[in-house]
Coordinates of N, CA, C and O in Angstrom, one line a residue:
X1 N 117.3 100.2 88.1 CA 117.3 99.2 89.4 C 116.4 98.0 88.7 O 115.9 98.2 87.8
X2 N 116.8 97.0 89.4 CA 116.0 95.8 89.1 C 114.9 95.5 90.5 O 115.3 95.7 91.6
X3 N 113.5 95.8 89.6 CA 112.7 95.8 90.7 C 111.6 94.5 90.5 O 111.3 94.1 89.3
X4 N 111.3 94.3 91.6 CA 110.1 93.1 91.7 C 109.0 93.7 92.2 O 108.8 94.6 92.8
X5 N 107.6 93.6 91.1 CA 106.8 94.4 91.0 C 105.7 93.3 91.3 O 105.3 92.5 90.5
X6 N 105.1 93.2 92.6 CA 103.9 92.1 93.0 C 102.6 92.7 93.0 O 102.4 94.1 93.5
X7 N 101.8 91.8 92.5 CA 100.2 92.2 92.6 C 99.6 91.5 93.2 O 99.8 89.8 92.9
X8 N 98.8 91.6 94.3 CA 98.0 90.7 95.0 C 96.6 91.0 94.7 O 96.2 92.1 93.8
X9 N 95.4 90.4 95.0 CA 93.9 90.3 94.4 C 93.2 91.4 94.8 O 91.9 91.2 95.0
X10 N 93.3 93.0 95.0 CA 92.6 93.9 94.9 C 92.6 94.3 93.4 O 93.2 95.0 92.7
X11 N 91.8 93.4 92.6 CA 91.7 93.4 91.1 C 91.3 94.8 90.6 O 91.4 95.3 89.5
X12 N 90.5 95.6 91.4 CA 89.9 96.6 90.8 C 90.9 97.8 91.0 O 90.8 99.0 90.4
X13 N 92.0 97.6 91.5 CA 93.2 98.6 91.3 C 94.5 98.3 90.3 O 95.4 98.8 90.4
X14 N 94.1 97.3 89.5 CA 95.0 96.8 88.6 C 95.3 97.5 87.4 O 96.6 97.8 87.0
X15 N 94.4 98.5 87.1 CA 94.6 99.3 86.1 C 95.4 100.5 86.7 O 96.5 100.9 85.9
X16 N 95.3 100.9 87.7 CA 96.3 101.9 88.4 C 97.4 101.4 88.8 O 98.4 102.1 88.3
X17 N 98.0 100.3 89.1 CA 98.9 99.7 89.3 C 99.5 99.6 88.1 O 100.9 99.7 88.2
X18 N 99.1 99.0 87.0 CA 100.0 99.0 86.0 C 100.4 100.4 85.1 O 101.1 100.4 84.5
X19 N 99.8 101.5 85.4 CA 100.2 102.6 85.3 C 101.3 102.8 85.9 O 102.2 103.4 85.4
X20 N 101.6 102.9 87.2 CA 102.7 102.7 88.0 C 103.5 102.2 87.8 O 104.8 102.7 87.5
X21 N 103.5 100.7 87.0 CA 104.4 99.8 86.6 C 104.9 100.5 85.4 O 106.1 100.4 84.8
X22 N 104.1 100.8 84.4 CA 104.5 101.5 83.2 C 105.6 102.5 83.2 O 106.7 102.8 82.6
X23 N 105.2 103.6 84.5 CA 106.2 104.7 84.6 C 107.4 104.3 85.0 O 108.7 104.7 84.6
X24 N 107.7 103.0 85.9 CA 109.2 102.4 86.2 C 109.8 102.0 85.1 O 110.9 102.2 84.8
X25 N 108.9 101.4 84.4 CA 109.6 100.8 83.1 C 110.2 102.0 82.0 O 111.0 102.0 81.6
X26 N 109.3 103.0 82.2 CA 109.8 104.1 81.2 C 110.9 104.9 82.0 O 111.8 105.5 80.8
X27 N 111.2 104.6 83.0 CA 112.2 105.4 83.6 C 113.5 104.7 83.4 O 114.8 104.7 83.6
X28 N 113.2 103.5 82.7 CA 114.6 102.6 82.6 C 114.7 101.5 83.5 O 115.9 100.7 83.5
X29 N 114.0 101.3 84.5 CA 114.1 100.1 85.3 C 113.7 98.8 84.6 O 113.2 98.7 84.1
X30 N 114.5 97.8 85.3 CA 114.0 96.5 84.7 C 113.3 95.7 85.7 O 113.7 95.6 87.0
X31 N 111.8 95.4 85.4 CA 110.7 95.1 86.2 C 110.5 93.8 86.2 O 110.4 93.3 84.9
X32 N 110.3 93.0 87.0 CA 109.8 91.6 87.0 C 108.6 91.4 87.7 O 108.5 91.9 88.9
X33 N 107.4 91.3 87.0 CA 106.2 90.9 87.7 C 106.2 89.7 88.5 O 106.3 88.5 88.2
X34 N 105.4 89.7 89.5 CA 105.2 88.5 90.3 C 103.7 88.7 91.2 O 103.5 89.8 91.2
X35 N 103.1 87.9 90.9 CA 101.6 87.7 91.1 C 101.2 86.7 92.2 O 101.8 85.4 92.2
X36 N 100.3 87.0 93.0 CA 100.1 85.7 94.0 C 99.2 85.1 93.2 O 98.7 85.2 92.0
X37 N 98.9 83.6 93.5 CA 98.3 82.7 92.6 C 96.9 83.0 92.3 O 96.6 82.9 91.4
X38 N 96.0 83.8 93.2 CA 94.9 84.3 93.1 C 94.7 85.3 91.8 O 94.0 85.3 90.9
X39 N 95.7 86.3 92.1 CA 95.7 87.4 91.1 C 95.9 86.7 90.0 O 95.7 87.4 88.7
X40 N 97.0 85.9 89.5 CA 97.6 85.1 88.5 C 96.3 84.4 87.8 O 96.1 84.4 86.5
X41 N 95.6 83.8 88.3 CA 94.8 83.0 88.0 C 93.0 83.1 87.8 O 92.5 82.4 86.9
X42 N 92.6 84.2 88.7 CA 91.2 84.3 88.6 C 90.8 85.5 87.6 O 91.3 86.6 87.6
X43 N 89.7 85.0 87.0 CA 88.9 85.7 86.1 C 87.9 86.4 87.0 O 87.3 85.7 87.8
X44 N 87.9 87.8 86.6 CA 87.0 88.4 87.5 C 86.2 89.6 86.6 O 86.6 89.6 85.4
X45 N 85.3 90.4 87.4 CA 84.6 91.5 86.7 C 85.4 92.6 86.4 O 85.2 93.5 85.5
X46 N 86.7 92.6 86.5 CA 87.8 93.6 86.2 C 88.8 92.9 85.2 O 89.4 93.8 84.5
X47 N 88.5 91.9 84.7 CA 89.5 91.2 83.6 C 89.4 89.9 83.7 O 89.6 89.0 84.8
X48 N 90.4 89.3 82.5 CA 90.4 87.9 82.2 C 91.9 87.6 83.0 O 92.7 88.7 82.6
X49 N 92.0 86.5 83.7 CA 93.6 86.4 84.3 C 94.4 86.4 82.9 O 95.7 87.0 83.0
X50 N 94.2 86.0 81.8 CA 95.1 86.0 80.8 C 95.5 87.0 80.2 O 96.6 87.2 79.9
X51 N 94.4 88.2 80.1 CA 94.6 89.3 79.7 C 95.5 90.2 80.4 O 96.2 91.0 80.1
X52 N 95.6 90.0 81.8 CA 96.2 90.7 82.7 C 97.8 90.0 82.8 O 98.7 91.1 82.7
X53 N 97.9 88.7 82.6 CA 99.4 88.3 82.4 C 99.9 88.7 81.2 O 101.0 89.2 81.2
X54 N 99.2 88.9 80.0 CA 99.9 89.2 78.6 C 100.3 90.5 78.9 O 101.2 91.2 78.3
X55 N 99.0 91.5 79.5 CA 99.7 93.0 79.8 C 101.0 93.1 80.3 O 101.5 94.0 80.2
X56 N 100.9 92.5 81.5 CA 102.2 92.6 82.3 C 103.5 92.1 81.7 O 104.4 92.9 81.9
X57 N 103.6 90.8 80.9 CA 104.2 90.7 80.0 C 104.7 91.9 79.1 O 106.2 91.9 78.9
X58 N 103.8 92.0 78.3 CA 104.1 93.2 77.5 C 104.7 94.6 78.1 O 105.7 95.0 77.4
X59 N 104.2 95.0 79.2 CA 104.6 96.1 79.8 C 106.3 95.8 80.1 O 107.1 96.6 79.8
X60 N 106.9 94.8 80.8 CA 107.8 94.7 81.4 C 108.6 94.0 80.5 O 110.0 94.1 80.9
X61 N 108.2 92.9 79.4 CA 109.0 92.4 78.8 C 109.8 91.2 79.6 O 110.5 90.4 79.0
X62 N 109.3 90.8 80.8 CA 109.8 89.6 81.5 C 108.5 88.5 82.0 O 107.4 89.1 81.8
X63 N 108.8 87.3 82.0 CA 107.9 86.6 82.4 C 107.4 86.9 84.0 O 108.3 87.4 84.6
X64 N 106.3 86.3 84.3 CA 105.7 86.6 85.6 C 106.3 85.2 86.3 O 106.2 84.2 86.4
X65 N 106.9 85.7 87.7 CA 106.7 85.0 88.8 C 105.4 84.5 89.5 O 104.9 85.6 90.2
X66 N 104.9 83.4 89.5 CA 103.7 83.3 90.0 C 103.2 82.1 90.9 O 102.5 81.8 91.6
X67 N 104.4 81.5 91.2 CA 104.4 80.3 92.4 C 105.6 80.2 93.5 O 106.7 81.1 93.4
X68 N 105.2 79.8 94.6 CA 106.3 79.8 95.8 C 107.5 79.1 95.1 O 108.8 79.9 95.5
X69 N 107.8 78.3 94.2 CA 108.9 77.7 93.9 C 109.7 78.6 93.1 O 111.1 78.9 93.3
X70 N 109.1 79.5 92.4 CA 110.0 80.6 91.6 C 110.2 81.5 92.3 O 111.3 82.4 91.9
X71 N 109.5 82.0 93.4 CA 109.9 83.3 94.4 C 110.8 82.9 95.2 O 111.6 84.0 95.6
X72 N 111.1 81.7 95.7 CA 112.4 81.2 96.6 C 113.7 82.0 96.4 O 114.3 82.4 97.4
X73 N 114.2 81.7 95.1 CA 115.4 82.0 94.7 C 115.8 83.6 95.1 O 116.8 84.0 94.7
X74 N 114.5 84.2 94.9 CA 114.6 85.9 95.0 C 115.7 86.4 95.9 O 116.6 87.3 95.6
X75 N 115.7 86.0 97.1 CA 116.7 86.5 98.2 C 118.0 85.7 97.8 O 119.1 86.6 97.7
X76 N 118.3 84.7 97.8 CA 119.7 84.0 97.7 C 120.2 84.6 96.7 O 121.6 84.7 96.6
X77 N 119.5 84.9 95.5 CA 120.2 85.4 93.8 C 120.2 86.6 94.3 O 120.7 87.3 93.2
X78 N 119.6 87.7 95.1 CA 119.7 88.7 95.2 C 119.3 89.3 93.9 O 119.9 90.3 93.1
X79 N 117.8 89.2 93.6 CA 117.5 89.2 92.3 C 117.1 90.7 92.2 O 116.9 91.4 91.1
X80 N 116.5 91.5 93.1 CA 116.2 92.8 92.9 C 116.8 93.8 94.1 O 117.2 93.4 95.0
X81 N 116.7 94.9 93.7 CA 117.1 96.2 94.5 C 116.1 96.2 95.2 O 116.3 96.9 96.6
X82 N 114.8 96.4 94.8 CA 113.6 96.4 95.8 C 112.4 95.7 95.6 O 112.4 95.2 94.1
X83 N 111.5 95.7 96.3 CA 110.1 94.6 95.8 C 109.5 95.7 96.4 O 109.1 95.8 97.4
X84 N 108.3 95.4 95.2 CA 107.0 96.5 95.7 C 105.9 95.4 95.4 O 105.7 94.6 94.6
X85 N 104.8 96.0 96.3 CA 103.7 95.0 96.2 C 102.5 96.0 96.3 O 102.4 96.7 97.2
X86 N 102.1 96.2 95.1 CA 101.4 97.3 94.8 C 100.2 96.5 93.6 O 100.6 96.4 92.4
X87 N 98.8 96.1 94.1 CA 98.4 96.6 95.5 C 98.7 95.3 96.3 O 99.0 94.5 96.1
X88 N 98.6 95.8 97.4 CA 98.9 94.9 98.8 C 97.4 94.8 99.5 O 96.9 95.6 100.0
X89 N 96.8 93.5 99.5 CA 95.7 93.5 100.1 C 95.9 93.4 101.4 O 96.8 93.1 102.1
X90 N 94.5 93.4 102.3 CA 94.4 92.9 103.8 C 95.0 91.7 104.0 O 95.8 91.5 105.0
X91 N 94.8 90.6 103.0 CA 95.3 89.2 103.4 C 96.6 89.1 103.5 O 97.4 88.6 104.2
X92 N 97.4 89.8 102.2 CA 98.7 89.8 102.3 C 99.2 90.9 103.4 O 100.4 90.3 104.0
X93 N 98.7 91.7 103.9 CA 99.3 92.3 104.8 C 99.4 91.5 106.3 O 100.3 91.8 106.8
X94 N 98.3 90.7 106.4 CA 98.1 90.0 107.6 C 99.4 89.0 107.5 O 99.9 88.6 108.6
X95 N 99.7 88.5 106.6 CA 100.7 87.7 106.4 C 102.1 88.0 106.5 O 102.9 87.3 106.8
X96 N 102.3 89.2 105.7 CA 103.6 89.9 106.2 C 103.8 90.0 107.6 O 104.9 89.9 108.2
X97 N 102.7 90.7 108.1 CA 102.9 90.9 109.4 C 103.0 89.7 110.4 O 103.8 89.9 111.6
X98 N 102.3 88.7 110.0 CA 102.7 87.6 111.3 C 103.6 86.5 110.3 O 103.8 85.4 110.9
X99 N 104.5 86.8 109.4 CA 105.4 85.9 109.0 C 104.8 84.3 108.5 O 105.5 83.4 108.1
X100 N 103.7 84.6 107.8 CA 103.2 83.4 107.1 C 103.7 83.5 105.8 O 103.4 84.7 104.9
X101 N 104.2 82.5 105.4 CA 104.9 82.4 103.7 C 104.3 81.5 103.0 O 104.5 80.3 102.8
X102 N 102.9 81.6 102.5 CA 102.2 80.5 101.8 C 101.4 81.0 100.4 O 100.9 80.3 99.7
X103 N 102.1 82.1 99.8 CA 101.9 82.5 98.4 C 103.4 82.9 97.7 O 104.3 83.0 98.6
X104 N 103.0 83.0 96.2 CA 104.2 83.5 95.8 C 105.0 85.1 96.3 O 105.9 85.2 96.2
X105 N 103.9 85.8 96.6 CA 104.3 87.1 96.9 C 104.8 87.3 98.2 O 105.8 87.8 98.6
X106 N 104.1 86.5 99.0 CA 104.8 86.5 100.9 C 106.3 85.7 100.7 O 107.1 86.2 101.5
X107 N 106.2 84.7 99.8 CA 107.7 84.0 99.7 C 108.7 85.2 99.2 O 109.8 85.3 99.6
X108 N 108.3 85.9 98.1 CA 109.2 86.7 97.5 C 109.7 87.9 98.6 O 110.8 88.1 98.7
X109 N 108.7 88.6 99.4 CA 108.8 89.2 100.1 C 110.0 88.9 101.5 O 110.9 89.2 101.9
X110 N 109.6 87.5 101.9 CA 110.4 87.2 102.9 C 111.8 86.9 102.5 O 113.0 87.1 103.3
X111 N 111.9 86.1 101.0 CA 113.2 86.0 100.5 C 114.0 87.1 100.2 O 115.4 87.3 100.5
X112 N 113.4 88.3 99.7 CA 114.0 89.5 99.6 C 114.4 90.1 100.8 O 115.7 90.5 101.1
X113 N 113.8 90.5 101.6 CA 113.9 91.3 103.3 C 115.0 90.4 103.6 O 115.7 91.1 104.4
X114 N 115.2 89.0 103.5 CA 116.6 88.5 104.3 C 117.8 89.1 104.2 O 118.5 88.9 105.0
X115 N 117.9 89.9 103.1 CA 119.2 90.5 102.6 C 119.1 91.7 103.4 O 119.9 92.6 102.9
X116 N 118.2 92.0 104.0 CA 117.8 93.9 104.3 C 117.7 94.8 103.3 O 118.0 95.7 103.6
X117 N 116.9 94.1 102.5 CA 116.5 94.9 101.3 C 115.2 95.6 101.4 O 114.4 94.7 102.0
X118 N 115.0 96.7 100.8 CA 113.4 97.3 100.7 C 112.4 96.6 100.3 O 112.4 96.1 99.5
X119 N 111.3 96.4 100.9 CA 110.0 96.3 100.5 C 109.1 97.6 100.4 O 108.8 97.7 101.7
X120 N 108.3 97.6 99.6 CA 107.6 98.9 99.2 C 106.2 98.4 99.4 O 105.7 97.3 98.5
X121 N 105.3 98.9 100.2 CA 104.0 98.4 100.2 C 102.8 99.2 99.8 O 102.9 100.6 100.4
X122 N 102.0 98.9 99.0 CA 100.9 100.0 98.3 C 99.5 99.5 98.8 O 99.1 98.5 98.3
X123 N 98.8 99.9 99.8 CA 97.9 99.4 100.6 C 96.9 99.5 99.5 O 96.4 100.7 99.1
X124 N 95.8 98.6 99.6 CA 94.6 98.5 99.0 C 93.4 97.5 99.5 O 93.6 96.5 98.9
X125 N 92.9 98.1 100.6 CA 92.1 97.3 101.5 C 90.8 98.0 101.9 O 90.8 98.9 102.3
X126 N 89.7 97.0 101.7 CA 88.4 97.7 102.2 C 88.1 97.7 104.0 O 87.5 98.1 104.2
X127 N 89.1 96.9 104.7 CA 89.4 96.8 106.0 C 90.5 97.5 106.6 O 90.8 97.1 107.6
X128 N 91.1 98.2 106.0 CA 92.2 98.9 106.5 C 92.2 99.7 107.8 O 93.2 99.5 108.6
X129 N 91.0 100.2 108.0 CA 90.7 100.8 109.3 C 89.9 100.1 110.4 O 89.2 100.2 111.1
X130 N 89.9 98.6 109.8 CA 89.3 97.4 110.6 C 90.2 96.6 111.1 O 91.4 96.7 111.8
X131 N 90.1 95.1 110.5 CA 90.7 94.2 111.2 C 92.1 94.2 110.5 O 93.1 94.0 111.3
X132 N 92.4 95.0 109.4 CA 93.9 94.9 108.9 C 94.6 96.1 109.6 O 95.9 96.2 109.4
X133 N 94.0 97.0 110.4 CA 94.9 98.2 111.0 C 96.0 97.5 111.7 O 96.9 98.3 111.8
X134 N 95.8 96.7 112.5 CA 96.8 96.1 113.4 C 98.1 95.9 112.6 O 99.2 95.8 112.8
X135 N 97.5 95.4 111.6 CA 98.9 94.5 110.4 C 99.6 95.8 109.8 O 100.8 95.8 109.6
X136 N 98.5 96.8 109.6 CA 99.4 98.1 108.8 C 100.3 98.5 109.8 O 101.4 98.8 109.8
X137 N 99.7 98.7 111.2 CA 100.5 99.3 112.0 C 102.0 98.4 112.3 O 102.9 99.0 112.7
X138 N 101.7 97.3 112.6 CA 103.0 96.5 113.0 C 104.1 96.6 111.7 O 105.2 96.8 111.7
X139 N 103.4 96.6 110.4 CA 104.5 96.8 109.4 C 105.0 98.0 109.2 O 106.2 98.2 108.6
X140 N 104.3 99.0 109.5 CA 104.8 100.3 109.6 C 106.0 100.5 110.6 O 107.1 101.2 110.2
X141 N 106.1 99.4 111.5 CA 107.2 99.8 112.5 C 108.2 98.6 112.1 O 109.4 98.4 112.7
X142 N 108.2 98.0 111.1 CA 109.0 96.7 110.8 C 110.1 97.4 110.0 O 110.1 98.3 109.0
X143 N 111.8 96.9 110.2 CA 112.5 97.5 109.5 C 112.7 97.0 107.9 O 112.2 96.0 107.8
X144 N 112.9 97.5 107.0 CA 112.9 97.4 105.6 C 111.6 97.5 104.8 O 111.5 97.1 103.7
X145 N 110.6 97.9 105.8 CA 109.1 98.2 105.0 C 108.9 99.4 104.9 O 109.0 100.2 105.9
X146 N 108.2 99.9 103.5 CA 107.9 101.2 103.4 C 106.5 101.4 102.7 O 106.6 100.5 101.6
X147 N 105.9 102.3 103.1 CA 104.4 102.5 102.4 C 104.6 103.5 101.5 O 104.8 104.8 101.8
X148 N 103.8 103.2 100.4 CA 103.2 104.3 99.5 C 102.4 105.0 100.4 O 101.2 104.4 101.1
X149 N 102.1 106.4 100.4 CA 101.2 107.2 101.0 C 99.8 106.8 100.5 O 99.6 106.6 99.7
X150 N 99.1 106.6 101.8 CA 97.6 106.0 101.4 C 96.6 106.8 102.3 O 96.9 107.5 103.2
X151 N 95.2 106.6 101.9 CA 94.2 107.2 102.8 C 93.2 106.7 102.2 O 92.9 105.6 101.4
X152 N 92.0 107.1 102.7 CA 90.3 106.8 102.5 C 90.2 106.9 101.1 O 90.5 107.9 100.4
X153 N 89.6 106.0 100.5 CA 89.0 106.1 99.2 C 87.8 106.4 98.9 O 87.5 107.1 98.0
X154 N 86.8 106.1 99.9 CA 85.4 106.5 99.7 C 84.9 106.4 101.4 O 84.4 105.6 101.5
X155 N 84.9 107.4 102.0 CA 84.7 107.3 103.6 C 83.2 107.4 103.5 O 82.6 106.9 104.6
X156 N 82.6 107.7 102.6 CA 80.7 107.5 102.6 C 80.4 106.2 102.6 O 79.6 105.4 103.5
X157 N 80.7 105.5 101.2 CA 80.2 104.3 101.1 C 81.2 102.8 101.4 O 81.0 102.1 101.8
X158 N 82.2 103.4 101.9 CA 83.4 102.3 102.3 C 84.2 102.9 103.5 O 85.4 103.4 103.7
X159 N 83.9 103.1 104.6 CA 84.3 104.0 105.9 C 85.5 103.4 106.6 O 86.2 103.9 107.3
X160 N 85.8 102.1 105.6 CA 86.9 101.3 106.6 C 88.0 101.4 105.3 O 89.2 100.5 105.4
X161 N 88.1 101.5 104.2 CA 88.9 101.2 102.9 C 89.9 102.3 102.9 O 89.3 103.4 102.8
X162 N 91.1 101.7 102.6 CA 91.9 102.7 102.5 C 92.7 102.0 101.0 O 92.8 100.9 100.7
X163 N 93.5 103.1 100.2 CA 94.1 102.9 99.4 C 95.4 103.8 98.7 O 95.2 105.0 99.4
X164 N 96.6 103.3 98.5 CA 97.7 104.0 98.3 C 97.3 104.9 97.2 O 96.6 104.9 96.2
X165 N 98.2 106.1 97.0 CA 98.4 107.3 95.9 C 99.1 106.3 94.8 O 100.7 106.5 94.9
X166 N 98.7 105.7 93.9 CA 99.5 105.1 92.8 C 100.5 106.2 92.3 O 101.7 105.7 91.9
X167 N 100.3 107.4 92.2 CA 101.1 108.1 91.5 C 102.4 108.7 92.5 O 103.4 109.2 91.8
X168 N 102.4 108.1 93.4 CA 103.9 108.1 94.3 C 104.5 106.7 94.5 O 105.5 106.4 95.2
X169 N 104.0 105.8 93.6 CA 104.6 104.3 93.6 C 106.5 104.6 93.3 O 107.0 104.2 94.3
X170 N 106.2 105.1 92.2 CA 107.8 105.6 92.1 C 108.8 106.5 93.1 O 109.8 105.9 93.2
X171 N 108.3 107.3 93.5 CA 109.0 108.2 94.4 C 109.2 107.5 95.5 O 110.0 107.6 96.3
X172 N 108.5 106.6 96.2 CA 108.4 105.7 97.2 C 109.4 104.9 97.1 O 110.3 104.5 98.1
X173 N 109.4 104.1 95.9 CA 110.7 103.1 95.5 C 112.0 103.8 95.7 O 113.1 103.4 96.3
X174 N 112.0 105.1 95.1 CA 113.2 105.8 95.2 C 113.9 106.1 96.5 O 115.0 105.9 96.8
X175 N 112.7 106.5 97.2 CA 113.3 106.6 98.6 C 113.8 105.5 99.3 O 114.8 105.3 100.2
X176 N 113.0 104.5 99.5 CA 113.1 103.0 100.0 C 114.4 102.8 99.6 O 115.2 102.4 100.9
X177 N 115.0 102.6 98.7 CA 116.2 102.1 98.0 C 117.3 102.7 98.7 O 118.1 102.4 99.5
X178 N 117.1 104.4 99.3 CA 117.8 105.1 99.9 C 117.7 104.9 101.7 O 118.3 105.5 102.7
X179 N 116.8 104.1 102.1 CA 116.5 103.6 103.3 C 116.0 104.9 103.8 O 115.6 105.2 105.3
X180 N 114.9 105.6 103.2 CA 113.8 106.7 103.6 C 112.8 106.3 103.4 O 112.3 105.9 102.6
X181 N 111.6 106.9 104.3 CA 110.2 107.1 104.0 C 109.8 108.1 103.6 O 110.6 109.3 103.8
X182 N 109.0 107.9 102.2 CA 108.6 109.1 101.4 C 107.6 110.3 102.5 O 107.3 109.4 103.5
X183 N 107.8 111.4 102.7 CA 107.0 112.1 103.4 C 105.6 111.8 103.2 O 105.0 111.6 101.9
X184 N 104.8 111.5 104.1 CA 103.4 111.2 103.7 C 102.4 112.4 103.6 O 102.8 113.8 103.8
X185 N 101.7 112.2 102.9 CA 100.9 113.2 102.2 C 99.3 112.8 102.4 O 98.9 111.6 102.5
X186 N 98.5 113.7 102.9 CA 97.3 113.8 103.4 C 96.2 114.1 102.3 O 96.5 115.2 101.8
X187 N 95.5 113.2 101.6 CA 94.8 113.6 100.5 C 93.4 113.1 100.9 O 92.7 112.4 101.5

């Protein structure tokens, strides 16, 4: 498959996301990395932007789409069989749920879904059971959006935080391409 693999600013989950990405490439999929502008350009305590960029290019062998202009042709050119947003922050969830297209990732999703192609979302947000809950609920009911199973990551210290099960990214993608939601798992 040709897969567009988006990363948004949940920097603390980039390592897990890249492991899922490596698995997809190992299976023989052609994966193109797509990064939100912040994910692409910000140095954080989890790594320097240039190091993350280089790692993505090394894993996939493809250059990174990181601007709205680069993402716009995704739909018209039918570049991908599936688009995955892993990790998907609360900010990106809100934009997707409300039709806001002001980043490379939201443009990629808008452009891709216009052809009724699947978008896979791997939630990673500290406010999933707070402000982001309504957006998750909305997207769960939208056609062509599929969720990697997710659950609370630390109910004691972060009682509203949820994160996807990164080990199920590949399975979710495989099911989404068939128009099916992966069976949810509680963990």
